[in-house]
Amino acid sequence: MSKILTRSEVDAETTWDLRDIFESKEAWEQEWNAIVQDLPSVTKYEGTLGEGADKLLACLVAQEELQSRISRVYAYAHLHQSGDSIDPDNQMNAAKARDLSSQAGSAFSFIKSEIISLPDGTVAAYMSEQPALRDFERSLGLLLQTKPHRLTAETEKVLASFGEVLGAPYRIYERGKLTDMTFPAAKDGSGNELPVSFALYENKYAESPDTELRRNAFKAFSGTLRSYRNTFAEAYGTEVKRQVIESRLRGYDSVTDMLLTPQQVTTEMYANILDILQEELAPHMRKYAALKKRVLQLDEMTFADLKAPLDPDFSPGITFQEAGELIKEALAVLGPEYGEIVSDAFRDRWVDYADNAGKRTGAFCMSIPGVHSYILISWADSMRGAFTLAHEVGHAGHLMLGSRYRRPTNARPSLYFIEAPSTMNELLLADHLLSRSEDPRMRRWVISQLLGTYFHNFVTHLLEGELQRRVYGLAMQDVPITAVKLCELKGDILSSFWGEDVVIDDDAKLTWMRQPHYYMSLYPYTYAAGLTVSTAAAQLIREEGQPAVDRWLEVLKSGGSMSPLELIRLAGVDMSKPDPIRTAAAYVGSLIDELESLY
């Protein structure tokens, strides 16, 4: 039985090179200290923002510059810990970075309080007087919209100073998952014992063609999850309670209203994603599950079988290097500027793809002001991994173009749009793969990979979003959020979506423990929102070619300078209506119909 490697045992070439942020930990420490000394470069403006436009502009620019430096300090520590959360130095440095962020948040809280306390019309007058302030128009407008919900300046400062403490539930969850959990081995169909970890299960065994391994690994994986269920439920319940208390203190009607406000999303837009996709996609996905059960000749379709490959004998492996070349080819349609970012990512070690103990699970992209993006993934030589990698490269290309053409204040768009550029890359990769072969077996394999994208975003994350909606509804009624309640809710959601043909057992009900997104505001449903947008925009690229590509690139370069609906309209899609959601669900159905015809 092979063992799970420690961070020191993996090849350094498979890890990211963080020297682009700081040459050494000593340099990082020096910058940490320098920032503490430089906080007065912003706080010196406290009490002066009512003196005129120039004062406000100078303060906002100073804050933006120092916040970029804080982001680099935070990123360096966070990425080290993401690669190896077991290392005590990484834990300590990440805590120091969070402490600095909280300290700055408290020190800078006066800015929002003073701006909101200005007489009505003052900010508009300032922008007329000082044109350079117009760069901050959108962020200032969003801030002024929260005026009815702001607390006193003193209270806001105290809350900001508690930033690290209030973020503890998520860290407790991550520490338990990445540092303390160990899993028993699982036997494959030949009787061999294989090691199990979060990354190995989710990136490899869940998609294994070996039914014995797939089910045994799920059982071993779930057994360890179960022993942590009460601790994880306490952590999540505390996070929800914190949000409920804050929403009431600020006078919002609900937690959902509070969390949707910064996204610039109406409750109707939010509900449309959750309601329409669950209703209209479920029949297609049940048909997909039935197809797998029939083709694979399974005795029953269990939750552990949902990601089983349809054609176990035709599952070409792919190395990380091969995936990089394939992604560069697929994204060439987006032009040379975008292509340069993609090439740099693979050439200059922006990607950490090692698989080691203590590494954060899943995948993410972090874009750092004044540096570049970094991507985390655990590589398992699968095409599903290539799609995930293309997804994260999509975040990198988007956020780097946004920061290249917009100042930091306007570089990041609303969460509602954030997953559109990433899922677009998965669709472009699928189109590229389909264009390379007319072989029916290859086509059905590629369609299966593409359905993996829709499964991940339209099923996994969508149903996370439904759980969030139900949890917040109960929490607003002061119903305690316990492990029993979370398992009950998750089981009901899964059963409602998959119907009677998929066995939802007690292990499946623990799925709420597997994702960190519940601690990230209303993030889960935005994956489905983003994929809906990219599905429509990708179709426009297929139909129109370069004009649609040019619009998409303009959207990427716009960063967060517009509302999400404005950005999406710029791409040629109208998400104010439910039509694109229904079209996307129907498109998934057409893929499944074609796949069925190929069998």
PDB file of C-alpha atoms in Angstrom, residues 284-486:
ATOM      1  CA  HIS A 284     -32.400  15.114 -17.010  1.00  0.00           C
ATOM      2  CA  MET A 285     -29.997  14.124 -14.251  1.00  0.00           C
ATOM      3  CA  ARG A 286     -32.214  11.223 -13.190  1.00  0.00           C
ATOM      4  CA  LYS A 287     -32.111  10.031 -16.781  1.00  0.00           C
ATOM      5  CA  TYR A 288     -28.315  10.341 -16.696  1.00  0.00           C
ATOM      6  CA  ALA A 289     -28.135   8.285 -13.486  1.00  0.00           C
ATOM      7  CA  ALA A 290     -30.390   5.626 -15.016  1.00  0.00           C
ATOM      8  CA  LEU A 291     -28.151   5.491 -18.086  1.00  0.00           C
ATOM      9  CA  LYS A 292     -25.098   4.872 -15.908  1.00  0.00           C
ATOM     10  CA  LYS A 293     -26.869   2.154 -13.955  1.00  0.00           C
ATOM     11  CA  ARG A 294     -27.881   0.379 -17.169  1.00  0.00           C
ATOM     12  CA  VAL A 295     -24.576   0.728 -19.039  1.00  0.00           C
ATOM     13  CA  LEU A 296     -22.437  -0.215 -16.023  1.00  0.00           C
ATOM     14  CA  GLN A 297     -24.846  -3.011 -15.046  1.00  0.00           C
ATOM     15  CA  LEU A 298     -24.963  -1.875 -11.425  1.00  0.00           C
ATOM     16  CA  ASP A 299     -27.117  -3.724  -8.931  1.00  0.00           C
ATOM     17  CA  GLU A 300     -28.319  -0.332  -7.702  1.00  0.00           C
ATOM     18  CA  MET A 301     -27.371   3.286  -8.291  1.00  0.00           C
ATOM     19  CA  THR A 302     -25.919   4.567  -5.048  1.00  0.00           C
ATOM     20  CA  PHE A 303     -24.762   8.087  -4.285  1.00  0.00           C
ATOM     21  CA  ALA A 304     -21.185   6.771  -4.489  1.00  0.00           C
ATOM     22  CA  ASP A 305     -21.782   5.711  -8.117  1.00  0.00           C
ATOM     23  CA  LEU A 306     -22.955   9.034  -9.533  1.00  0.00           C
ATOM     24  CA  LYS A 307     -19.515  10.023 -10.831  1.00  0.00           C
ATOM     25  CA  ALA A 308     -18.582   6.579 -12.170  1.00  0.00           C
ATOM     26  CA  PRO A 309     -17.217   6.724 -15.733  1.00  0.00           C
ATOM     27  CA  LEU A 310     -19.679   5.509 -18.363  1.00  0.00           C
ATOM     28  CA  ASP A 311     -16.982   3.876 -20.466  1.00  0.00           C
ATOM     29  CA  PRO A 312     -14.450   2.412 -17.996  1.00  0.00           C
ATOM     30  CA  ASP A 313     -12.343   0.920 -20.785  1.00  0.00           C
ATOM     31  CA  PHE A 314     -11.984   4.269 -22.526  1.00  0.00           C
ATOM     32  CA  SER A 315     -10.688   6.775 -20.035  1.00  0.00           C
ATOM     33  CA  PRO A 316      -7.474   8.292 -21.394  1.00  0.00           C
ATOM     34  CA  GLY A 317      -5.202   9.475 -18.627  1.00  0.00           C
ATOM     35  CA  ILE A 318      -3.490  12.819 -18.962  1.00  0.00           C
ATOM     36  CA  THR A 319      -0.392  14.193 -17.289  1.00  0.00           C
ATOM     37  CA  PHE A 320      -0.262  17.683 -15.867  1.00  0.00           C
ATOM     38  CA  GLN A 321       2.093  18.753 -18.662  1.00  0.00           C
ATOM     39  CA  GLU A 322      -0.232  17.347 -21.336  1.00  0.00           C
ATOM     40  CA  ALA A 323      -3.186  19.096 -19.723  1.00  0.00           C
ATOM     41  CA  GLY A 324      -1.291  22.389 -19.813  1.00  0.00           C
ATOM     42  CA  GLU A 325      -0.645  22.077 -23.551  1.00  0.00           C
ATOM     43  CA  LEU A 326      -4.248  21.062 -24.204  1.00  0.00           C
ATOM     44  CA  ILE A 327      -5.592  24.038 -22.251  1.00  0.00           C
ATOM     45  CA  LYS A 328      -3.302  26.457 -24.089  1.00  0.00           C
ATOM     46  CA  GLU A 329      -4.603  25.125 -27.399  1.00  0.00           C
ATOM     47  CA  ALA A 330      -8.238  25.310 -26.322  1.00  0.00           C
ATOM     48  CA  LEU A 331      -7.965  28.883 -25.017  1.00  0.00           C
ATOM     49  CA  ALA A 332      -6.069  30.218 -28.042  1.00  0.00           C
ATOM     50  CA  VAL A 333      -9.427  31.473 -29.302  1.00  0.00           C
ATOM     51  CA  LEU A 334      -9.249  34.172 -26.598  1.00  0.00           C
ATOM     52  CA  GLY A 335      -6.274  35.834 -28.253  1.00  0.00           C
ATOM     53  CA  PRO A 336      -2.593  36.497 -27.553  1.00  0.00           C
ATOM     54  CA  GLU A 337      -2.910  38.647 -24.416  1.00  0.00           C
ATOM     55  CA  TYR A 338      -4.997  36.009 -22.661  1.00  0.00           C
ATOM     56  CA  GLY A 339      -2.783  33.274 -24.084  1.00  0.00           C
ATOM     57  CA  GLU A 340       0.308  34.857 -22.566  1.00  0.00           C
ATOM     58  CA  ILE A 341      -1.250  34.669 -19.106  1.00  0.00           C
ATOM     59  CA  VAL A 342      -2.052  30.985 -19.648  1.00  0.00           C
ATOM     60  CA  SER A 343       1.482  30.208 -20.871  1.00  0.00           C
ATOM     61  CA  ASP A 344       3.073  32.033 -17.951  1.00  0.00           C
ATOM     62  CA  ALA A 345       0.940  30.073 -15.488  1.00  0.00           C
ATOM     63  CA  PHE A 346       2.337  26.748 -16.683  1.00  0.00           C
ATOM     64  CA  ARG A 347       5.892  27.897 -17.365  1.00  0.00           C
ATOM     65  CA  ASP A 348       6.525  29.876 -14.195  1.00  0.00           C
ATOM     66  CA  ARG A 349       5.094  27.545 -11.541  1.00  0.00           C
ATOM     67  CA  TRP A 350       1.939  29.429 -10.720  1.00  0.00           C
ATOM     68  CA  VAL A 351       0.217  26.069 -10.208  1.00  0.00           C
ATOM     69  CA  ASP A 352       0.603  23.802  -7.183  1.00  0.00           C
ATOM     70  CA  TYR A 353      -0.523  20.334  -8.300  1.00  0.00           C
ATOM     71  CA  ALA A 354       1.263  18.086  -5.787  1.00  0.00           C
ATOM     72  CA  ASP A 355      -0.771  15.679  -3.672  1.00  0.00           C
ATOM     73  CA  ASN A 356       0.458  15.734  -0.098  1.00  0.00           C
ATOM     74  CA  ALA A 357      -0.807  15.423   3.455  1.00  0.00           C
ATOM     75  CA  GLY A 358      -2.133  18.667   4.893  1.00  0.00           C
ATOM     76  CA  LYS A 359      -2.837  20.252   1.519  1.00  0.00           C
ATOM     77  CA  ARG A 360      -6.112  22.065   1.114  1.00  0.00           C
ATOM     78  CA  THR A 361      -8.728  20.080  -0.763  1.00  0.00           C
ATOM     79  CA  GLY A 362     -10.466  21.058  -3.978  1.00  0.00           C
ATOM     80  CA  ALA A 363      -9.032  23.760  -6.188  1.00  0.00           C
ATOM     81  CA  PHE A 364      -8.827  27.540  -6.113  1.00  0.00           C
ATOM     82  CA  CYS A 365      -7.170  30.526  -7.735  1.00  0.00           C
ATOM     83  CA  MET A 366      -5.833  33.483  -5.777  1.00  0.00           C
ATOM     84  CA  SER A 367      -4.983  36.646  -7.701  1.00  0.00           C
ATOM     85  CA  ILE A 368      -2.562  38.949  -5.930  1.00  0.00           C
ATOM     86  CA  PRO A 369      -2.315  42.720  -6.583  1.00  0.00           C
ATOM     87  CA  GLY A 370       0.962  43.630  -8.224  1.00  0.00           C
ATOM     88  CA  VAL A 371       2.033  40.000  -8.665  1.00  0.00           C
ATOM     89  CA  HIS A 372      -0.063  37.409 -10.542  1.00  0.00           C
ATOM     90  CA  SER A 373      -2.420  34.528  -9.849  1.00  0.00           C
ATOM     91  CA  TYR A 374      -1.665  31.250  -8.088  1.00  0.00           C
ATOM     92  CA  ILE A 375      -3.646  28.055  -8.588  1.00  0.00           C
ATOM     93  CA  LEU A 376      -4.034  25.088  -6.241  1.00  0.00           C
ATOM     94  CA  ILE A 377      -5.134  21.643  -7.434  1.00  0.00           C
ATOM     95  CA  SER A 378      -4.231  18.047  -6.555  1.00  0.00           C
ATOM     96  CA  TRP A 379      -3.408  16.194  -9.771  1.00  0.00           C
ATOM     97  CA  ALA A 380      -4.781  12.706 -10.400  1.00  0.00           C
ATOM     98  CA  ASP A 381      -3.973  12.211 -14.120  1.00  0.00           C
ATOM     99  CA  SER A 382      -7.641  12.531 -15.128  1.00  0.00           C
ATOM    100  CA  MET A 383      -9.409  14.602 -17.746  1.00  0.00           C
ATOM    101  CA  ARG A 384     -11.782  15.809 -15.041  1.00  0.00           C
ATOM    102  CA  GLY A 385      -8.700  17.376 -13.475  1.00  0.00           C
ATOM    103  CA  ALA A 386      -7.898  19.056 -16.793  1.00  0.00           C
ATOM    104  CA  PHE A 387     -11.345  20.660 -16.804  1.00  0.00           C
ATOM    105  CA  THR A 388     -10.849  21.818 -13.210  1.00  0.00           C
ATOM    106  CA  LEU A 389      -7.451  23.227 -14.141  1.00  0.00           C
ATOM    107  CA  ALA A 390      -8.952  25.089 -17.118  1.00  0.00           C
ATOM    108  CA  HIS A 391     -11.576  26.431 -14.702  1.00  0.00           C
ATOM    109  CA  GLU A 392      -8.967  27.865 -12.345  1.00  0.00           C
ATOM    110  CA  VAL A 393      -6.960  29.270 -15.267  1.00  0.00           C
ATOM    111  CA  GLY A 394     -10.199  31.048 -16.161  1.00  0.00           C
ATOM    112  CA  HIS A 395     -10.177  32.799 -12.809  1.00  0.00           C
ATOM    113  CA  ALA A 396      -6.525  33.721 -13.312  1.00  0.00           C
ATOM    114  CA  GLY A 397      -7.063  35.170 -16.790  1.00  0.00           C
ATOM    115  CA  HIS A 398     -10.162  37.070 -15.722  1.00  0.00           C
ATOM    116  CA  LEU A 399      -8.797  38.618 -12.535  1.00  0.00           C
ATOM    117  CA  MET A 400      -5.428  39.452 -14.044  1.00  0.00           C
ATOM    118  CA  LEU A 401      -7.040  41.210 -16.989  1.00  0.00           C
ATOM    119  CA  GLY A 402      -9.371  42.999 -14.591  1.00  0.00           C
ATOM    120  CA  SER A 403      -6.462  44.252 -12.476  1.00  0.00           C
ATOM    121  CA  ARG A 404      -4.488  45.152 -15.603  1.00  0.00           C
ATOM    122  CA  TYR A 405      -7.209  47.448 -16.948  1.00  0.00           C
ATOM    123  CA  ARG A 406      -8.891  48.605 -13.716  1.00  0.00           C
ATOM    124  CA  ARG A 407      -7.540  49.922 -10.464  1.00  0.00           C
ATOM    125  CA  PRO A 408      -7.737  47.532  -7.477  1.00  0.00           C
ATOM    126  CA  THR A 409     -11.013  49.018  -6.268  1.00  0.00           C
ATOM    127  CA  ASN A 410     -12.706  47.963  -9.513  1.00  0.00           C
ATOM    128  CA  ALA A 411     -10.771  44.800 -10.356  1.00  0.00           C
ATOM    129  CA  ARG A 412     -13.153  42.157  -8.934  1.00  0.00           C
ATOM    130  CA  PRO A 413     -16.769  41.758 -10.041  1.00  0.00           C
ATOM    131  CA  SER A 414     -19.768  40.625  -8.033  1.00  0.00           C
ATOM    132  CA  LEU A 415     -19.800  37.023  -6.780  1.00  0.00           C
ATOM    133  CA  TYR A 416     -22.814  36.510  -9.036  1.00  0.00           C
ATOM    134  CA  PHE A 417     -20.532  36.786 -12.084  1.00  0.00           C
ATOM    135  CA  ILE A 418     -17.259  35.439 -10.682  1.00  0.00           C
ATOM    136  CA  GLU A 419     -17.750  31.848 -11.884  1.00  0.00           C
ATOM    137  CA  ALA A 420     -18.712  32.733 -15.463  1.00  0.00           C
ATOM    138  CA  PRO A 421     -15.164  33.239 -16.837  1.00  0.00           C
ATOM    139  CA  SER A 422     -13.942  30.045 -15.168  1.00  0.00           C
ATOM    140  CA  THR A 423     -16.744  27.832 -16.441  1.00  0.00           C
ATOM    141  CA  MET A 424     -16.406  29.419 -19.889  1.00  0.00           C
ATOM    142  CA  ASN A 425     -12.942  27.876 -20.106  1.00  0.00           C
ATOM    143  CA  GLU A 426     -14.345  24.432 -19.363  1.00  0.00           C
ATOM    144  CA  LEU A 427     -16.812  24.845 -22.228  1.00  0.00           C
ATOM    145  CA  LEU A 428     -14.065  26.035 -24.587  1.00  0.00           C
ATOM    146  CA  LEU A 429     -11.974  23.007 -23.616  1.00  0.00           C
ATOM    147  CA  ALA A 430     -14.876  20.674 -24.403  1.00  0.00           C
ATOM    148  CA  ASP A 431     -15.430  22.369 -27.786  1.00  0.00           C
ATOM    149  CA  HIS A 432     -11.731  21.977 -28.572  1.00  0.00           C
ATOM    150  CA  LEU A 433     -11.746  18.276 -27.680  1.00  0.00           C
ATOM    151  CA  LEU A 434     -14.842  17.658 -29.796  1.00  0.00           C
ATOM    152  CA  SER A 435     -13.281  19.444 -32.756  1.00  0.00           C
ATOM    153  CA  ARG A 436     -10.273  17.110 -32.730  1.00  0.00           C
ATOM    154  CA  SER A 437     -12.085  13.855 -33.458  1.00  0.00           C
ATOM    155  CA  GLU A 438     -15.129  12.483 -35.265  1.00  0.00           C
ATOM    156  CA  ASP A 439     -14.903   9.140 -33.472  1.00  0.00           C
ATOM    157  CA  PRO A 440     -18.257   8.414 -31.737  1.00  0.00           C
ATOM    158  CA  ARG A 441     -16.550   6.841 -28.750  1.00  0.00           C
ATOM    159  CA  MET A 442     -14.362   9.903 -28.286  1.00  0.00           C
ATOM    160  CA  ARG A 443     -17.398  12.154 -28.646  1.00  0.00           C
ATOM    161  CA  ARG A 444     -19.349  10.355 -25.937  1.00  0.00           C
ATOM    162  CA  TRP A 445     -16.289  10.467 -23.689  1.00  0.00           C
ATOM    163  CA  VAL A 446     -15.940  14.232 -24.172  1.00  0.00           C
ATOM    164  CA  ILE A 447     -19.653  14.735 -23.562  1.00  0.00           C
ATOM    165  CA  SER A 448     -19.225  12.791 -20.314  1.00  0.00           C
ATOM    166  CA  GLN A 449     -16.401  15.144 -19.308  1.00  0.00           C
ATOM    167  CA  LEU A 450     -18.561  18.167 -20.149  1.00  0.00           C
ATOM    168  CA  LEU A 451     -21.395  16.741 -18.100  1.00  0.00           C
ATOM    169  CA  GLY A 452     -18.908  16.603 -15.238  1.00  0.00           C
ATOM    170  CA  THR A 453     -18.761  20.407 -15.443  1.00  0.00           C
ATOM    171  CA  TYR A 454     -22.539  20.686 -15.281  1.00  0.00           C
ATOM    172  CA  PHE A 455     -22.720  18.086 -12.514  1.00  0.00           C
ATOM    173  CA  HIS A 456     -20.224  20.017 -10.405  1.00  0.00           C
ATOM    174  CA  ASN A 457     -21.872  23.413 -10.835  1.00  0.00           C
ATOM    175  CA  PHE A 458     -25.535  22.643 -11.583  1.00  0.00           C
ATOM    176  CA  VAL A 459     -25.852  19.786  -9.084  1.00  0.00           C
ATOM    177  CA  THR A 460     -23.154  19.701  -6.384  1.00  0.00           C
ATOM    178  CA  HIS A 461     -22.913  23.462  -5.815  1.00  0.00           C
ATOM    179  CA  LEU A 462     -26.559  24.129  -6.632  1.00  0.00           C
ATOM    180  CA  LEU A 463     -27.713  21.703  -3.946  1.00  0.00           C
ATOM    181  CA  GLU A 464     -25.250  23.314  -1.535  1.00  0.00           C
ATOM    182  CA  GLY A 465     -27.042  26.551  -2.306  1.00  0.00           C
ATOM    183  CA  GLU A 466     -30.400  24.938  -1.553  1.00  0.00           C
ATOM    184  CA  LEU A 467     -29.071  23.706   1.793  1.00  0.00           C
ATOM    185  CA  GLN A 468     -27.906  27.233   2.603  1.00  0.00           C
ATOM    186  CA  ARG A 469     -31.334  28.617   1.749  1.00  0.00           C
ATOM    187  CA  ARG A 470     -33.051  26.154   4.077  1.00  0.00           C
ATOM    188  CA  VAL A 471     -30.516  26.615   6.867  1.00  0.00           C
ATOM    189  CA  TYR A 472     -30.880  30.388   6.804  1.00  0.00           C
ATOM    190  CA  GLY A 473     -34.657  30.054   6.791  1.00  0.00           C
ATOM    191  CA  LEU A 474     -34.545  27.905   9.928  1.00  0.00           C
ATOM    192  CA  ALA A 475     -31.897  30.042  11.618  1.00  0.00           C
ATOM    193  CA  MET A 476     -34.006  33.180  11.183  1.00  0.00           C
ATOM    194  CA  GLN A 477     -36.684  31.292  13.156  1.00  0.00           C
ATOM    195  CA  ASP A 478     -34.056  30.506  15.832  1.00  0.00           C
ATOM    196  CA  VAL A 479     -34.048  26.780  15.071  1.00  0.00           C
ATOM    197  CA  PRO A 480     -30.698  25.310  16.251  1.00  0.00           C
ATOM    198  CA  ILE A 481     -28.439  24.067  13.448  1.00  0.00           C
ATOM    199  CA  THR A 482     -27.219  20.643  14.571  1.00  0.00           C
ATOM    200  CA  ALA A 483     -25.630  17.629  12.871  1.00  0.00           C
ATOM    201  CA  VAL A 484     -28.956  15.783  12.971  1.00  0.00           C
ATOM    202  CA  LYS A 485     -30.741  18.717  11.325  1.00  0.00           C
ATOM    203  CA  LEU A 486     -28.067  19.171   8.649  1.00  0.00           C
TER     204      LEU A 486
END
